[in-house]
Short mmCIF file of C-alpha atoms and ligand atoms in Angstrom, two decimals:
data_model
loop_
_atom_site.label_atom_id
_atom_site.label_comp_id
_atom_site.label_asym_id
_atom_site.label_seq_id
_atom_site.Cartn_x
_atom_site.Cartn_y
_atom_site.Cartn_z
CA MET I 26 45.45 148.47 196.37
CA ARG I 27 45.77 145.02 197.88
CA LEU I 28 47.34 142.00 196.20
CA ARG I 29 43.99 140.31 195.75
CA ASP I 30 42.58 143.40 194.03
CA LEU I 31 45.07 143.01 191.19
CA PRO I 32 43.48 141.97 187.88
CA SER I 33 44.41 138.69 186.26
CA VAL I 34 46.55 138.63 183.10
CA ASP I 35 43.45 137.77 181.06
CA GLU I 36 41.48 140.65 182.49
CA LEU I 37 44.32 143.04 181.64
CA LEU I 38 44.50 141.73 178.09
CA GLN I 39 40.82 142.52 177.54
CA ASP I 40 41.71 146.20 177.41
CA GLN I 41 41.23 147.28 173.80
CA ARG I 42 44.67 148.82 173.39
CA LEU I 43 46.42 145.72 174.71
CA ALA I 44 44.11 143.42 172.74
CA ALA I 45 45.17 145.24 169.56
CA GLU I 46 48.83 144.33 170.14
CA PRO I 47 50.44 141.06 169.05
CA ARG I 48 49.36 138.52 171.65
CA PRO I 49 52.81 137.25 172.81
CA LEU I 50 54.14 140.79 173.28
CA ALA I 51 51.02 141.93 175.13
CA LEU I 52 51.09 138.84 177.32
CA ALA I 53 54.72 139.35 178.33
CA ALA I 54 54.08 143.04 179.01
CA ALA I 55 51.01 142.28 181.15
CA ARG I 56 52.92 139.70 183.17
CA THR I 57 55.82 142.07 183.78
CA ALA I 58 53.46 144.89 184.78
CA LEU I 59 51.68 142.57 187.22
CA ALA I 60 54.92 141.25 188.71
CA ARG I 61 56.17 144.81 189.31
CA ALA I 62 52.82 145.81 190.81
CA ARG I 63 52.95 142.88 193.23
CA GLU I 64 56.40 143.91 194.42
CA GLU I 65 55.28 147.49 194.91
CA ILE I 66 52.17 146.53 196.84
CA GLN I 67 54.28 144.34 199.10
CA ALA I 68 56.59 147.27 199.63
CA GLY I 69 53.58 149.39 200.60
CA ALA I 70 53.36 151.44 197.39
CA GLU I 71 50.48 152.10 194.99
CA PRO I 72 51.05 150.43 191.59
CA GLY I 73 48.90 152.87 189.59
CA ASN I 74 47.10 152.05 186.34
CA LEU I 75 48.12 148.55 185.25
CA VAL I 76 47.03 148.89 181.63
CA GLU I 77 49.14 152.03 181.28
CA ARG I 78 52.04 150.19 182.80
CA ALA I 79 51.69 147.23 180.47
CA LEU I 80 51.56 149.63 177.52
CA ALA I 81 54.74 151.30 178.77
CA GLU I 82 56.38 147.86 179.00
CA LEU I 83 55.35 147.19 175.42
CA GLY I 84 56.78 150.49 174.33
CA SER I 85 60.09 149.77 175.98
CA ALA I 86 60.20 146.25 174.47
CA ARG I 87 60.00 147.96 171.07
CA THR I 88 62.67 150.56 171.81
CA PRO I 89 66.06 149.61 170.38
CA ARG I 90 68.59 148.79 173.08
CA LEU I 91 71.59 149.78 170.98
CA ARG I 92 71.12 153.51 170.74
CA ARG I 93 72.74 156.70 169.61
CA VAL I 94 74.48 158.53 172.47
CA LEU I 95 75.72 162.10 172.63
CA ASN I 96 79.36 161.88 173.65
CA ALA I 97 80.27 164.82 175.88
CA THR I 98 83.26 163.07 177.45
CA GLY I 99 85.94 164.59 175.24
CA VAL I 100 87.29 161.10 174.53
CA ILE I 101 87.30 160.91 170.75
CA VAL I 102 87.74 157.18 170.12
CA HIS I 103 85.62 156.14 173.10
CA THR I 104 85.72 152.36 173.30
CA ASN I 105 82.55 152.15 175.39
CA LEU I 106 80.66 154.56 173.16
CA GLY I 107 81.24 152.77 169.88
CA ARG I 108 84.71 154.05 168.99
CA ALA I 109 84.70 155.89 165.66
CA PRO I 110 81.58 157.64 164.37
CA LEU I 111 81.33 157.03 160.64
CA ALA I 112 81.71 159.56 157.84
CA ASP I 113 78.63 160.35 155.75
CA LEU I 114 80.23 158.76 152.72
CA ALA I 115 80.79 155.52 154.66
CA LEU I 116 77.14 155.51 155.74
CA GLU I 117 75.99 156.10 152.18
CA ARG I 118 78.01 153.12 151.03
CA VAL I 119 76.45 150.94 153.77
CA ARG I 120 72.96 151.97 152.74
CA GLU I 121 73.62 151.47 149.06
CA VAL I 122 75.22 148.05 149.46
CA GLY I 123 72.94 146.86 152.24
CA ARG I 124 69.59 147.73 150.65
CA GLY I 125 69.87 145.27 147.84
CA TYR I 126 72.19 142.70 146.36
CA SER I 127 75.84 143.41 145.72
CA ASN I 128 78.84 141.96 143.95
CA LEU I 129 80.27 140.94 147.34
CA GLU I 130 81.65 137.70 145.95
CA TYR I 131 80.89 138.08 142.29
CA ASP I 132 83.27 139.10 139.55
CA LEU I 133 81.16 141.26 137.27
CA ALA I 134 83.71 141.18 134.44
CA GLU I 135 83.93 137.39 134.41
CA GLY I 136 80.39 136.61 135.46
CA ALA I 137 81.85 134.19 137.98
CA ARG I 138 82.61 133.86 141.63
CA GLY I 139 84.84 136.63 143.00
CA SER I 140 86.43 137.41 146.36
CA ARG I 141 85.05 139.77 148.97
CA GLN I 142 88.64 140.59 149.81
CA ASP I 143 89.24 142.24 146.45
CA HIS I 144 87.02 145.29 146.91
CA VAL I 145 89.14 147.22 149.39
CA ALA I 146 92.48 145.55 148.66
CA GLU I 147 93.41 147.93 145.89
CA ILE I 148 92.69 151.12 147.80
CA LEU I 149 94.56 149.74 150.82
CA ARG I 150 97.55 148.97 148.61
CA ARG I 151 97.46 152.47 147.24
CA LEU I 152 97.21 154.08 150.67
CA THR I 153 99.89 152.00 152.36
CA GLY I 154 102.21 150.98 149.54
CA ALA I 155 101.62 147.32 150.40
CA GLU I 156 101.64 144.49 147.86
CA ALA I 157 98.43 142.99 149.23
CA ALA I 158 95.72 143.50 151.83
CA LEU I 159 93.05 141.57 153.68
CA VAL I 160 90.21 142.61 156.00
CA VAL I 161 88.81 140.69 158.94
CA ASN I 162 86.42 141.44 161.76
CA ASN I 163 88.77 143.40 164.02
CA ASN I 164 92.43 143.83 164.77
CA ALA I 165 92.49 141.09 167.40
CA ALA I 166 91.24 138.74 164.67
CA ALA I 167 93.90 140.07 162.30
CA ILE I 168 96.70 139.18 164.70
CA LEU I 169 95.15 135.83 165.51
CA LEU I 170 94.88 134.98 161.82
CA ALA I 171 98.35 136.26 161.00
CA LEU I 172 100.03 134.11 163.62
CA ALA I 173 97.88 131.06 162.93
CA ALA I 174 98.76 131.26 159.25
CA LEU I 175 102.46 131.91 159.72
CA ILE I 176 103.25 129.05 162.09
CA GLU I 177 103.44 125.42 161.03
CA PRO I 178 100.10 123.69 161.63
CA SER I 179 99.87 122.27 165.12
CA ASN I 180 99.19 118.79 163.76
CA SER I 181 102.43 118.84 161.84
CA LEU I 182 104.48 115.73 162.37
CA LEU I 183 107.72 117.57 161.84
CA LEU I 184 109.95 117.35 164.85
CA SER I 185 111.19 120.89 164.63
CA ARG I 186 107.83 122.55 164.23
CA ARG I 187 108.08 126.25 163.51
CA ASP I 188 105.49 127.55 165.92
CA GLU I 189 107.38 130.02 168.03
CA VAL I 190 106.75 133.75 167.84
CA ILE I 191 109.22 136.12 169.44
CA VAL I 192 107.81 139.16 171.21
CA SER I 193 109.19 141.71 173.67
CA ARG I 194 108.10 141.55 177.32
CA GLY I 195 107.50 145.28 177.09
CA GLU I 196 104.76 144.72 174.51
CA LEU I 197 102.58 142.10 176.17
CA ILE I 198 99.75 144.51 176.74
CA GLU I 199 96.17 144.35 177.90
CA ILE I 200 93.94 146.18 175.43
CA GLY I 201 90.98 146.64 177.76
CA ASP I 202 88.06 144.82 179.34
CA GLY I 203 90.50 142.15 180.54
CA PHE I 204 91.63 141.13 177.03
CA ARG I 205 95.34 140.53 176.89
CA ILE I 206 97.35 140.32 173.72
CA PRO I 207 99.33 137.28 174.90
CA ASP I 208 96.10 135.33 175.45
CA VAL I 209 94.87 136.16 171.97
CA LEU I 210 98.24 135.16 170.52
CA ALA I 211 98.24 131.86 172.36
CA ARG I 212 94.89 130.95 170.77
CA SER I 213 96.53 131.09 167.36
CA GLY I 214 98.50 128.00 168.34
CA ALA I 215 101.75 129.94 168.44
CA ARG I 216 104.11 129.56 171.36
CA LEU I 217 105.17 132.95 172.61
CA ARG I 218 108.84 133.38 173.25
CA GLU I 219 109.23 136.47 175.39
CA VAL I 220 112.44 138.43 175.18
CA GLY I 221 113.89 141.48 176.92
CA THR I 222 112.39 143.18 179.95
CA THR I 223 109.44 145.44 180.63
CA ASN I 224 111.37 148.63 179.97
CA ARG I 225 114.24 147.52 177.76
CA THR I 226 114.45 145.15 174.86
CA CYS I 227 117.22 145.41 172.29
CA ALA I 228 117.70 143.95 168.84
CA ALA I 229 120.22 141.43 170.19
CA ASP I 230 117.52 139.96 172.44
CA TYR I 231 115.55 138.96 169.36
CA GLU I 232 118.66 137.83 167.51
CA THR I 233 119.72 135.48 170.30
CA ALA I 234 116.25 134.02 170.65
CA VAL I 235 115.76 133.12 166.99
CA GLY I 236 116.10 129.38 166.46
CA GLU I 237 114.93 126.45 164.37
CA GLN I 238 111.42 126.78 165.69
CA THR I 239 110.96 130.50 165.21
CA ALA I 240 108.09 131.25 162.86
CA ALA I 241 107.97 135.04 163.14
CA LEU I 242 109.04 138.16 164.98
CA LEU I 243 106.14 140.15 166.39
CA ARG I 244 106.04 143.76 167.35
CA VAL I 245 103.01 145.04 169.27
CA HIS I 246 102.39 148.73 169.51
CA LYS I 247 102.22 149.95 173.11
CA SER I 248 98.86 151.46 172.40
CA ASN I 249 97.47 152.57 175.67
CA PHE I 250 100.56 153.25 177.73
CA ARG I 251 104.06 154.61 177.41
CA VAL I 252 107.18 153.51 179.21
CA VAL I 253 109.35 156.48 180.01
CA GLY I 254 112.79 156.85 181.55
CA PHE I 255 115.35 154.06 181.15
CA THR I 256 113.89 152.41 178.07
CA GLU I 257 114.98 150.81 174.86
CA GLN I 258 113.16 149.31 171.94
CA PRO I 259 114.66 148.32 168.61
CA ARG I 260 113.54 150.23 165.55
CA VAL I 261 111.47 148.42 162.92
CA GLU I 262 114.47 148.54 160.58
CA GLU I 263 116.63 146.62 163.04
CA LEU I 264 114.01 143.94 163.57
CA ALA I 265 113.46 143.71 159.83
CA ARG I 266 117.18 143.04 159.30
CA ILE I 267 117.10 140.19 161.81
CA ALA I 268 113.96 138.77 160.23
CA ARG I 269 115.54 138.89 156.74
CA ARG I 270 118.72 137.22 157.91
CA HIS I 271 116.77 134.29 159.33
CA GLU I 272 114.18 134.28 156.56
CA ILE I 273 111.25 134.71 158.89
CA PRO I 274 108.54 137.36 158.66
CA LEU I 275 108.27 140.43 160.86
CA VAL I 276 104.69 141.20 161.91
CA ASP I 277 103.93 144.67 163.23
CA ASP I 278 100.65 145.15 165.13
CA LEU I 279 100.09 148.89 165.02
CA GLY I 280 96.85 148.96 166.96
CA SER I 281 95.51 152.27 165.68
CA GLY I 282 95.83 152.55 161.96
CA VAL I 283 97.19 155.89 160.95
CA LEU I 284 97.05 156.16 157.21
CA VAL I 285 98.15 159.57 156.12
CA ALA I 286 99.33 163.03 156.88
CA PRO I 287 96.48 164.40 159.00
CA LEU I 288 98.08 162.74 161.99
CA ASP I 289 101.68 163.40 161.27
CA PRO I 290 103.82 165.05 163.97
CA SER I 291 103.45 168.44 162.32
CA ASN I 292 99.90 168.48 163.66
CA SER I 293 100.65 170.68 166.60
CA LEU I 294 97.72 169.32 168.61
CA LEU I 295 99.42 165.98 168.88
CA LEU I 296 102.95 167.04 169.70
CA GLY I 297 104.67 164.79 172.14
CA ASP I 298 103.10 161.59 170.96
CA VAL I 299 103.14 160.07 167.51
CA GLU I 300 101.55 157.00 166.01
CA PRO I 301 103.51 155.15 163.34
CA SER I 302 101.70 154.74 160.02
CA ALA I 303 101.25 151.47 158.17
CA ARG I 304 103.17 152.88 155.22
CA GLU I 305 106.15 153.78 157.41
CA SER I 306 106.20 150.37 159.03
CA LEU I 307 106.12 148.60 155.66
CA ALA I 308 108.79 150.89 154.26
CA ALA I 309 110.95 150.13 157.28
CA GLY I 310 110.75 146.43 156.46
CA SER I 311 107.74 144.91 158.20
CA ASP I 312 106.36 141.98 156.23
CA LEU I 313 102.84 142.22 157.61
CA VAL I 314 101.23 145.16 159.37
CA THR I 315 97.89 144.90 161.21
CA PHE I 316 95.64 147.67 162.50
CA SER I 317 92.09 148.50 163.51
CA GLY I 318 89.52 150.08 161.23
CA ASP I 319 87.71 151.96 163.99
CA LYS I 320 90.43 153.68 165.95
CA LEU I 321 92.40 156.55 164.41
CA LEU I 322 91.42 155.43 160.93
CA GLY I 323 87.89 156.50 161.81
CA GLY I 324 86.02 153.74 159.98
CA PRO I 325 83.98 150.67 160.94
CA GLN I 326 85.19 147.93 163.27
CA ALA I 327 87.60 145.92 161.19
CA GLY I 328 91.04 144.37 161.29
CA ILE I 329 93.25 145.27 158.37
CA VAL I 330 96.31 143.32 157.31
CA VAL I 331 98.65 144.75 154.70
CA GLY I 332 102.00 143.50 153.48
CA ARG I 333 103.78 140.90 151.37
CA ALA I 334 101.56 139.24 148.79
CA ASP I 335 102.73 135.68 149.51
CA LEU I 336 102.03 136.07 153.23
CA VAL I 337 98.66 137.76 152.76
CA GLU I 338 97.76 134.87 150.46
CA LYS I 339 98.63 132.44 153.26
CA LEU I 340 96.26 134.29 155.56
CA ARG I 341 93.55 134.32 152.93
CA ARG I 342 93.76 130.55 152.47
CA HIS I 343 93.77 129.75 156.19
CA PRO I 344 90.51 128.20 157.47
CA LEU I 345 90.24 130.84 160.20
CA GLN I 346 89.90 133.51 157.52
CA ARG I 347 86.43 132.18 156.80
CA ALA I 348 85.49 132.53 160.45
CA LEU I 349 87.03 135.96 160.90
CA ARG I 350 86.24 137.73 157.63
CA ALA I 351 84.42 141.05 157.56
CA ASP I 352 80.82 141.29 156.40
CA LYS I 353 79.52 143.34 153.49
CA LEU I 354 78.33 146.27 155.59
CA THR I 355 81.76 146.58 157.16
CA LEU I 356 83.44 146.38 153.78
CA ALA I 357 81.09 149.01 152.38
CA ALA I 358 81.76 151.39 155.28
CA LEU I 359 85.48 150.75 155.09
CA GLU I 360 85.59 151.43 151.37
CA GLY I 361 83.65 154.66 151.90
CA THR I 362 86.07 155.74 154.63
CA LEU I 363 89.19 154.81 152.68
CA ALA I 364 87.92 156.64 149.60
CA LEU I 365 88.06 159.87 151.61
CA TYR I 366 91.72 159.21 152.39
CA LEU I 367 92.56 159.43 148.69
CA GLU I 368 92.15 163.16 149.26
CA PRO I 369 93.81 163.78 152.64
CA GLU I 370 92.28 167.23 153.07
CA ARG I 371 88.85 165.79 152.47
CA ALA I 372 89.54 163.00 154.98
CA ALA I 373 90.57 165.61 157.54
CA ARG I 374 87.23 167.38 157.08
CA GLU I 375 84.88 164.46 156.64
CA VAL I 376 86.22 161.58 158.74
CA PRO I 377 84.75 162.52 162.13
CA VAL I 378 87.68 161.21 164.18
CA LEU I 379 90.17 163.25 162.16
CA ARG I 380 87.96 166.31 162.25
CA MET I 381 87.63 166.15 166.04
CA LEU I 382 91.37 165.58 166.44
CA ARG I 383 92.29 168.56 164.32
CA GLU I 384 89.66 171.05 165.31
CA PRO I 385 91.31 174.21 166.68
CA GLY I 386 90.68 174.89 170.37
CA GLU I 387 89.00 178.20 169.50
CA THR I 388 86.33 176.45 167.47
CA VAL I 389 85.63 174.12 170.38
CA ARG I 390 85.49 177.12 172.71
CA ALA I 391 82.93 178.84 170.47
CA ARG I 392 80.78 175.70 170.53
CA ALA I 393 81.05 175.52 174.32
CA GLU I 394 80.00 179.16 174.57
CA ARG I 395 76.90 178.50 172.49
CA LEU I 396 75.99 175.52 174.64
CA ALA I 397 76.66 177.47 177.84
CA ALA I 398 74.36 180.25 176.65
CA ALA I 399 71.64 177.68 175.99
CA VAL I 400 71.89 175.76 179.26
CA GLY I 401 73.18 178.45 181.62
CA GLY I 402 76.40 176.72 182.59
CA GLU I 403 79.97 177.93 182.74
CA VAL I 404 82.58 177.43 180.05
CA GLU I 405 85.65 175.73 181.37
CA GLU I 406 88.99 174.90 179.82
CA THR I 407 89.73 171.18 179.87
CA THR I 408 91.68 168.48 178.11
CA ALA I 409 90.21 166.06 175.61
CA ARG I 410 91.75 162.65 174.89
CA VAL I 411 92.25 160.58 171.79
CA GLY I 412 91.15 157.36 173.50
CA GLY I 413 90.86 153.88 172.00
CA GLY I 414 94.35 153.03 173.12
CA ALA I 415 95.91 155.60 170.81
CA LEU I 416 98.25 158.43 171.68
CA PRO I 417 97.75 158.08 175.43
CA LEU I 418 99.94 161.07 176.15
CA ALA I 419 98.33 163.43 173.71
CA GLU I 420 96.42 166.21 175.40
CA LEU I 421 93.96 168.04 173.21
CA PRO I 422 93.03 171.51 174.40
CA SER I 423 89.28 171.55 174.85
CA PHE I 424 86.34 173.41 176.36
CA ALA I 425 83.44 172.10 178.35
CA VAL I 426 80.26 173.44 179.86
CA ALA I 427 80.05 172.78 183.60
CA ILE I 428 76.58 172.02 184.97
CA GLU I 429 75.13 170.44 188.11
CA GLU I 430 76.56 167.03 188.88
CA GLU I 431 73.11 165.74 189.95
CA LEU I 432 71.99 165.82 186.31
CA ALA I 433 74.45 163.12 185.24
CA ALA I 434 72.20 160.11 185.82
CA ARG I 435 69.10 161.72 184.29
CA LEU I 436 71.09 162.80 181.25
CA ARG I 437 72.29 159.24 180.76
CA GLU I 438 68.71 157.99 180.95
CA GLY I 439 67.42 160.65 178.57
CA ASP I 440 66.56 160.33 174.90
CA PRO I 441 69.04 160.60 173.38
CA PRO I 442 71.31 159.87 176.33
CA VAL I 443 74.08 162.38 177.03
CA VAL I 444 77.29 161.15 178.68
CA GLY I 445 79.59 163.72 180.26
CA ILE I 446 82.35 163.51 182.85
CA MET I 447 82.11 164.17 186.57
CA ARG I 448 84.80 166.40 187.95
CA ASP I 449 85.11 168.31 191.21
CA GLY I 450 81.43 168.00 192.01
CA ARG I 451 80.21 169.14 188.59
CA LEU I 452 79.29 167.55 185.32
CA LEU I 453 81.45 168.66 182.41
CA LEU I 454 80.06 168.51 178.89
CA ASP I 455 83.15 168.50 176.69
CA CYS I 456 82.41 170.12 173.35
CA ARG I 457 85.25 168.59 171.32
CA THR I 458 83.28 165.39 170.86
CA LEU I 459 79.93 167.09 170.18
CA ARG I 460 78.88 168.28 166.74
CA ASP I 461 77.37 171.71 166.15
CA ASP I 462 74.12 170.10 165.07
CA GLU I 463 73.94 168.16 168.35
CA LEU I 464 73.97 171.24 170.59
CA ASP I 465 70.20 171.78 170.47
CA GLU I 466 69.64 168.20 171.53
CA VAL I 467 72.10 168.52 174.40
CA ALA I 468 70.43 171.75 175.52
CA ALA I 469 66.99 170.10 175.36
CA ALA I 470 68.31 167.10 177.30
CA VAL I 471 69.69 169.34 180.04
CA ALA I 472 66.40 171.22 180.26
CA ALA I 473 64.50 167.92 180.50
CA ALA I 474 66.87 166.61 183.16
CA ARG I 475 66.35 169.75 185.27
CA ALA I 476 62.57 169.66 184.92
C1 PLP P 119 93.27 147.98 169.97
C2 PLP P 119 94.41 147.08 169.74
C3 PLP P 119 94.20 145.75 169.37
C4 PLP P 119 92.83 145.18 169.21
O1 PLP P 119 92.18 145.77 168.13
P1 PLP P 119 90.59 145.55 167.94
O2 PLP P 119 90.32 146.19 166.63
O3 PLP P 119 89.96 146.22 169.10
O4 PLP P 119 90.37 144.10 167.94
C5 PLP P 119 95.30 144.96 169.16
N1 PLP P 119 96.54 145.44 169.31
C6 PLP P 119 96.78 146.72 169.65
C7 PLP P 119 98.19 147.17 169.78
C8 PLP P 119 95.72 147.57 169.88
O5 PLP P 119 95.93 148.84 170.22
#
């Protein structure tokens, strides 16, 4: 075909199937198909049937871009793959609340305006022992709001403005994708006062730094790395004592929110690395504790703040709260997730992140064997990871099916896409992060990729 043989847009749109489509969509699809065809002709290729191509364009314009993916990476809280998959109960709550109206900000007993923050506050208090709780969009927002609300307003005319927040140099972390905790903190209006060194910070470093302008002590969990060797870090209790003495709050950013027993150190899978729980941090004297909803907690993206009632109230009244608050679907999913935690054994079975973390290696091996039988690959022992900046040292025994590396790209482009890991010239499909009921789809995807 030559360029001048190409039909015009109008001619293309006269095709019955394209004419039956909404005009703007069909027009855009026809233009794209023609533009591609022109490029191909110039490159010496045959563009094929243009109506078919325009219809394919239309089809792809209608396909959702945010899609389900089969995670065969063995990274449980995979930040790039949507972090925590939700429990069925959480999804049911989303559907129920999202389909119609809800009492999001309505007090049914009073018949008057209520607060969206009340719905999950009680269950969070129960699960953490806190006096009060508040939920915002994510943990970065939680820290931002906490600091903004705890410092004196930046337009204060007071000479000795309390706007300084003391934090250890060993905790100024980057959480991923170039986002650094110190940059987030600075946006709250707080001035960061760094103390200690990368590997060692002691209680006296904080003590000496506290002054007239100190608004809070901040502890940031070293989520995604560990410093080993010659290290020192004060315990929460020690920091809490200093905070009390100077009548300033201690804020503890936990990163991953561990709520209950399923992740305690007695879980042999996780030996060697332990995440502190919100309850422990509060019991040790933290005034406010912040954590994510979609890391180890296994719920929706959210930032949870628990702690002293007077401080939580300050956060709730701060103007940023309005900008950072969680929406009703998040609150519904969070409530559904937290409800499972009231029965820890049920949470361990039904919260997908907890289930994947605790699944015995033998069960994963059996799954890998079934997949290997279906796709003709080899079962291989490997190591799964917690991911999401939690428990970076934890190694979870796992089993994968090794197949041809060349399939990786086609599997990613498949429907549904399958993402594995490349290693030593093969593609490993780690079965710790796959569900039993996903195996048939993975097998079909591999067959399609080979065809
Ligand atoms: C992940 C993490 C954050 C950010 O939490 P998001 O929910 O992703 O906003 C903040 N602090 C720590 C210590 C973290 O691990």
